[in-house]
Amino acid sequence: MARERRCGQVQLLSAHPAHRLHSQLNYSSLRERYAVAGREPVTIHPQDATTRGIVDGDTVRVWNHRGQVLAGAVVTDGIRPGVICIHEGAWLDPEPTAGGICKNGAVNVLTKDLPSSRLGNGCAGNTALVWFEKYTGPALPLTAFDPPANS
């Protein structure tokens, strides 16, 4: 059953990144080339960014009924109005003191966990309806790449 778009929602695309293979290389020197504000980038059309007071480099909160993530704004006319894009493959980094928000921008938090088939069992969902806004909450440091406490 498809969900109807609600006021203020946009279409989220979770495209494959050009700079890594799924989650491989998420923690590598390549990250310095694409991360924004230390997080996974979210591509936003200027019209959508302006109406929300977002500029290039801002930290953005993206959410829906499944969860929420923080991402770094890339404002460009290279995406259509009403659509945003977060590349798949970021490592999950939930913050337990902030409602479980993923600080690293793991887009799978927002997409439906529906396998493509019993054979492949891959993810079928590359899109979702979401809201987004400029993040104004407390600074939440990334911990996805920290070694376990007992290591």
mmCIF file of C-alpha atoms in Angstrom:
data_model
loop_
_atom_site.group_PDB
_atom_site.id
_atom_site.type_symbol
_atom_site.label_atom_id
_atom_site.label_comp_id
_atom_site.label_asym_id
_atom_site.label_seq_id
_atom_site.Cartn_x
_atom_site.Cartn_y
_atom_site.Cartn_z
ATOM 1 C CA MET A 1 0.000 0.000 0.000
ATOM 2 C CA ALA A 2 1.541 3.298 -1.103
ATOM 3 C CA ARG A 3 1.603 6.248 1.243
ATOM 4 C CA GLU A 4 0.202 9.559 0.081
ATOM 5 C CA ARG A 5 2.444 12.593 0.282
ATOM 6 C CA ARG A 6 1.654 14.798 3.263
ATOM 7 C CA CYS A 7 2.148 18.545 3.497
ATOM 8 C CA GLY A 8 5.833 19.431 3.369
ATOM 9 C CA GLN A 9 7.056 15.955 2.468
ATOM 10 C CA VAL A 10 9.535 15.403 -0.334
ATOM 11 C CA GLN A 11 10.634 12.306 -2.226
ATOM 12 C CA LEU A 12 13.877 10.821 -0.895
ATOM 13 C CA LEU A 13 16.128 8.917 -3.283
ATOM 14 C CA SER A 14 18.816 6.608 -1.899
ATOM 15 C CA ALA A 15 21.151 6.358 -4.854
ATOM 16 C CA HIS A 16 24.332 4.323 -5.084
ATOM 17 C CA PRO A 17 27.394 6.470 -4.293
ATOM 18 C CA ALA A 18 30.092 7.067 -6.885
ATOM 19 C CA HIS A 19 32.818 7.154 -4.218
ATOM 20 C CA ARG A 20 32.422 3.750 -2.523
ATOM 21 C CA LEU A 21 30.952 0.263 -2.846
ATOM 22 C CA HIS A 22 27.844 0.263 -0.628
ATOM 23 C CA SER A 23 29.210 0.633 2.928
ATOM 24 C CA GLN A 24 32.752 -0.380 2.008
ATOM 25 C CA LEU A 25 35.147 2.565 2.193
ATOM 26 C CA ASN A 26 32.703 4.578 4.329
ATOM 27 C CA TYR A 27 35.559 4.902 6.806
ATOM 28 C CA SER A 28 38.490 5.704 4.542
ATOM 29 C CA SER A 29 40.393 8.712 3.268
ATOM 30 C CA LEU A 30 37.822 8.978 0.439
ATOM 31 C CA ARG A 31 35.369 10.283 3.037
ATOM 32 C CA GLU A 32 37.263 13.581 3.112
ATOM 33 C CA ARG A 33 36.247 14.151 -0.533
ATOM 34 C CA TYR A 34 32.486 13.869 -0.069
ATOM 35 C CA ALA A 35 31.439 14.224 3.587
ATOM 36 C CA VAL A 36 29.690 17.474 4.502
ATOM 37 C CA ALA A 37 29.882 18.671 8.103
ATOM 38 C CA GLY A 38 31.433 15.239 8.751
ATOM 39 C CA ARG A 39 28.260 13.449 7.625
ATOM 40 C CA GLU A 40 26.741 11.795 4.584
ATOM 41 C CA PRO A 41 25.696 14.502 2.075
ATOM 42 C CA VAL A 42 22.049 15.242 1.287
ATOM 43 C CA THR A 43 21.451 16.834 -2.128
ATOM 44 C CA ILE A 44 18.779 19.570 -2.011
ATOM 45 C CA HIS A 45 17.349 21.853 -4.715
ATOM 46 C CA PRO A 46 17.910 25.593 -3.963
ATOM 47 C CA GLN A 47 14.157 26.275 -3.889
ATOM 48 C CA ASP A 48 13.595 23.628 -1.190
ATOM 49 C CA ALA A 49 16.662 24.767 0.746
ATOM 50 C CA THR A 50 15.630 28.438 0.702
ATOM 51 C CA THR A 51 12.130 27.753 2.023
ATOM 52 C CA ARG A 52 13.713 25.919 4.961
ATOM 53 C CA GLY A 53 16.566 28.358 5.639
ATOM 54 C CA ILE A 54 19.221 25.823 4.623
ATOM 55 C CA VAL A 55 22.523 26.748 2.961
ATOM 56 C CA ASP A 56 25.339 24.627 1.575
ATOM 57 C CA GLY A 57 27.223 22.930 4.425
ATOM 58 C CA ASP A 58 24.431 23.070 7.027
ATOM 59 C CA THR A 59 23.555 20.008 9.057
ATOM 60 C CA VAL A 60 20.076 18.815 8.076
ATOM 61 C CA ARG A 61 17.645 16.545 9.915
ATOM 62 C CA VAL A 62 15.693 14.193 7.616
ATOM 63 C CA TRP A 63 12.867 12.107 9.099
ATOM 64 C CA ASN A 64 9.724 10.075 8.557
ATOM 65 C CA HIS A 65 7.685 7.517 10.504
ATOM 66 C CA ARG A 66 10.571 5.010 10.310
ATOM 67 C CA GLY A 67 13.359 7.116 11.796
ATOM 68 C CA GLN A 68 15.586 10.157 11.450
ATOM 69 C CA VAL A 69 19.104 10.979 10.267
ATOM 70 C CA LEU A 70 21.512 13.902 10.184
ATOM 71 C CA ALA A 71 23.214 14.749 6.889
ATOM 72 C CA GLY A 72 25.256 17.603 5.404
ATOM 73 C CA ALA A 73 23.522 19.915 2.909
ATOM 74 C CA VAL A 74 24.684 20.100 -0.705
ATOM 75 C CA VAL A 75 22.488 22.735 -2.350
ATOM 76 C CA THR A 76 22.412 22.384 -6.134
ATOM 77 C CA ASP A 77 20.060 22.687 -9.084
ATOM 78 C CA GLY A 78 21.284 19.225 -10.098
ATOM 79 C CA ILE A 79 18.220 17.734 -8.406
ATOM 80 C CA ARG A 80 14.531 18.468 -8.964
ATOM 81 C CA PRO A 81 12.462 20.520 -6.510
ATOM 82 C CA GLY A 82 10.559 18.271 -4.126
ATOM 83 C CA VAL A 83 13.260 15.584 -4.245
ATOM 84 C CA ILE A 84 16.330 15.047 -2.043
ATOM 85 C CA CYS A 85 19.046 12.392 -2.296
ATOM 86 C CA ILE A 86 21.158 10.661 0.354
ATOM 87 C CA HIS A 87 23.546 7.995 -0.932
ATOM 88 C CA GLU A 88 23.212 4.528 0.530
ATOM 89 C CA GLY A 89 26.006 2.874 2.481
ATOM 90 C CA ALA A 90 26.689 5.134 5.473
ATOM 91 C CA TRP A 91 27.375 3.209 8.676
ATOM 92 C CA LEU A 92 24.598 3.351 11.261
ATOM 93 C CA ASP A 93 25.432 5.657 14.185
ATOM 94 C CA PRO A 94 22.352 6.043 16.434
ATOM 95 C CA GLU A 95 22.340 8.539 19.301
ATOM 96 C CA PRO A 96 20.389 7.017 22.221
ATOM 97 C CA THR A 97 20.030 10.360 24.018
ATOM 98 C CA ALA A 98 18.427 12.032 20.974
ATOM 99 C CA GLY A 99 15.646 9.637 20.014
ATOM 100 C CA GLY A 100 17.950 7.262 18.143
ATOM 101 C CA ILE A 101 18.758 9.761 15.380
ATOM 102 C CA CYS A 102 21.489 8.428 13.084
ATOM 103 C CA LYS A 103 24.324 10.946 13.278
ATOM 104 C CA ASN A 104 26.081 9.593 10.178
ATOM 105 C CA GLY A 105 23.181 9.793 7.701
ATOM 106 C CA ALA A 106 22.445 6.077 7.151
ATOM 107 C CA VAL A 107 19.547 6.384 4.696
ATOM 108 C CA ASN A 108 18.318 2.825 5.341
ATOM 109 C CA VAL A 109 16.858 4.180 8.582
ATOM 110 C CA LEU A 110 14.269 5.956 6.395
ATOM 111 C CA THR A 111 13.510 3.350 3.718
ATOM 112 C CA LYS A 112 11.257 0.315 3.945
ATOM 113 C CA ASP A 113 12.959 -2.972 4.819
ATOM 114 C CA LEU A 114 11.342 -5.064 2.094
ATOM 115 C CA PRO A 115 13.341 -7.774 0.310
ATOM 116 C CA SER A 116 13.326 -7.789 -3.479
ATOM 117 C CA SER A 117 12.698 -11.564 -3.578
ATOM 118 C CA ARG A 118 13.161 -14.743 -1.556
ATOM 119 C CA LEU A 119 16.125 -15.612 -3.757
ATOM 120 C CA GLY A 120 18.035 -12.335 -3.755
ATOM 121 C CA ASN A 121 16.722 -10.983 -0.455
ATOM 122 C CA GLY A 122 18.157 -7.580 -1.412
ATOM 123 C CA CYS A 123 16.532 -4.304 -0.507
ATOM 124 C CA ALA A 124 13.762 -3.247 -2.889
ATOM 125 C CA GLY A 125 13.250 0.243 -1.516
ATOM 126 C CA ASN A 126 15.360 3.078 -2.871
ATOM 127 C CA THR A 127 12.869 5.807 -2.117
ATOM 128 C CA ALA A 128 10.661 7.118 0.680
ATOM 129 C CA LEU A 129 8.623 10.161 1.634
ATOM 130 C CA VAL A 130 10.365 12.364 4.208
ATOM 131 C CA TRP A 131 10.434 15.777 5.784
ATOM 132 C CA PHE A 132 13.645 17.737 6.279
ATOM 133 C CA GLU A 133 14.772 20.857 8.118
ATOM 134 C CA LYS A 134 17.895 22.677 9.214
ATOM 135 C CA TYR A 135 19.192 20.917 12.324
ATOM 136 C CA THR A 136 19.350 23.253 15.313
ATOM 137 C CA GLY A 137 19.819 20.709 18.099
ATOM 138 C CA PRO A 138 22.926 20.012 20.146
ATOM 139 C CA ALA A 139 26.154 18.993 18.431
ATOM 140 C CA LEU A 140 26.168 15.196 18.155
ATOM 141 C CA PRO A 141 29.657 13.833 17.470
ATOM 142 C CA LEU A 142 30.060 10.871 15.138
ATOM 143 C CA THR A 143 30.897 7.611 16.898
ATOM 144 C CA ALA A 144 30.323 5.121 14.045
ATOM 145 C CA PHE A 145 34.050 4.791 13.447
ATOM 146 C CA ASP A 146 35.141 4.553 17.104
ATOM 147 C CA PRO A 147 36.465 1.142 18.171
ATOM 148 C CA PRO A 148 34.385 -0.811 20.706
ATOM 149 C CA ALA A 149 35.009 0.147 24.342
ATOM 150 C CA ASN A 150 36.492 -3.266 25.215
ATOM 151 C CA SER A 151 38.831 -3.533 22.239
#
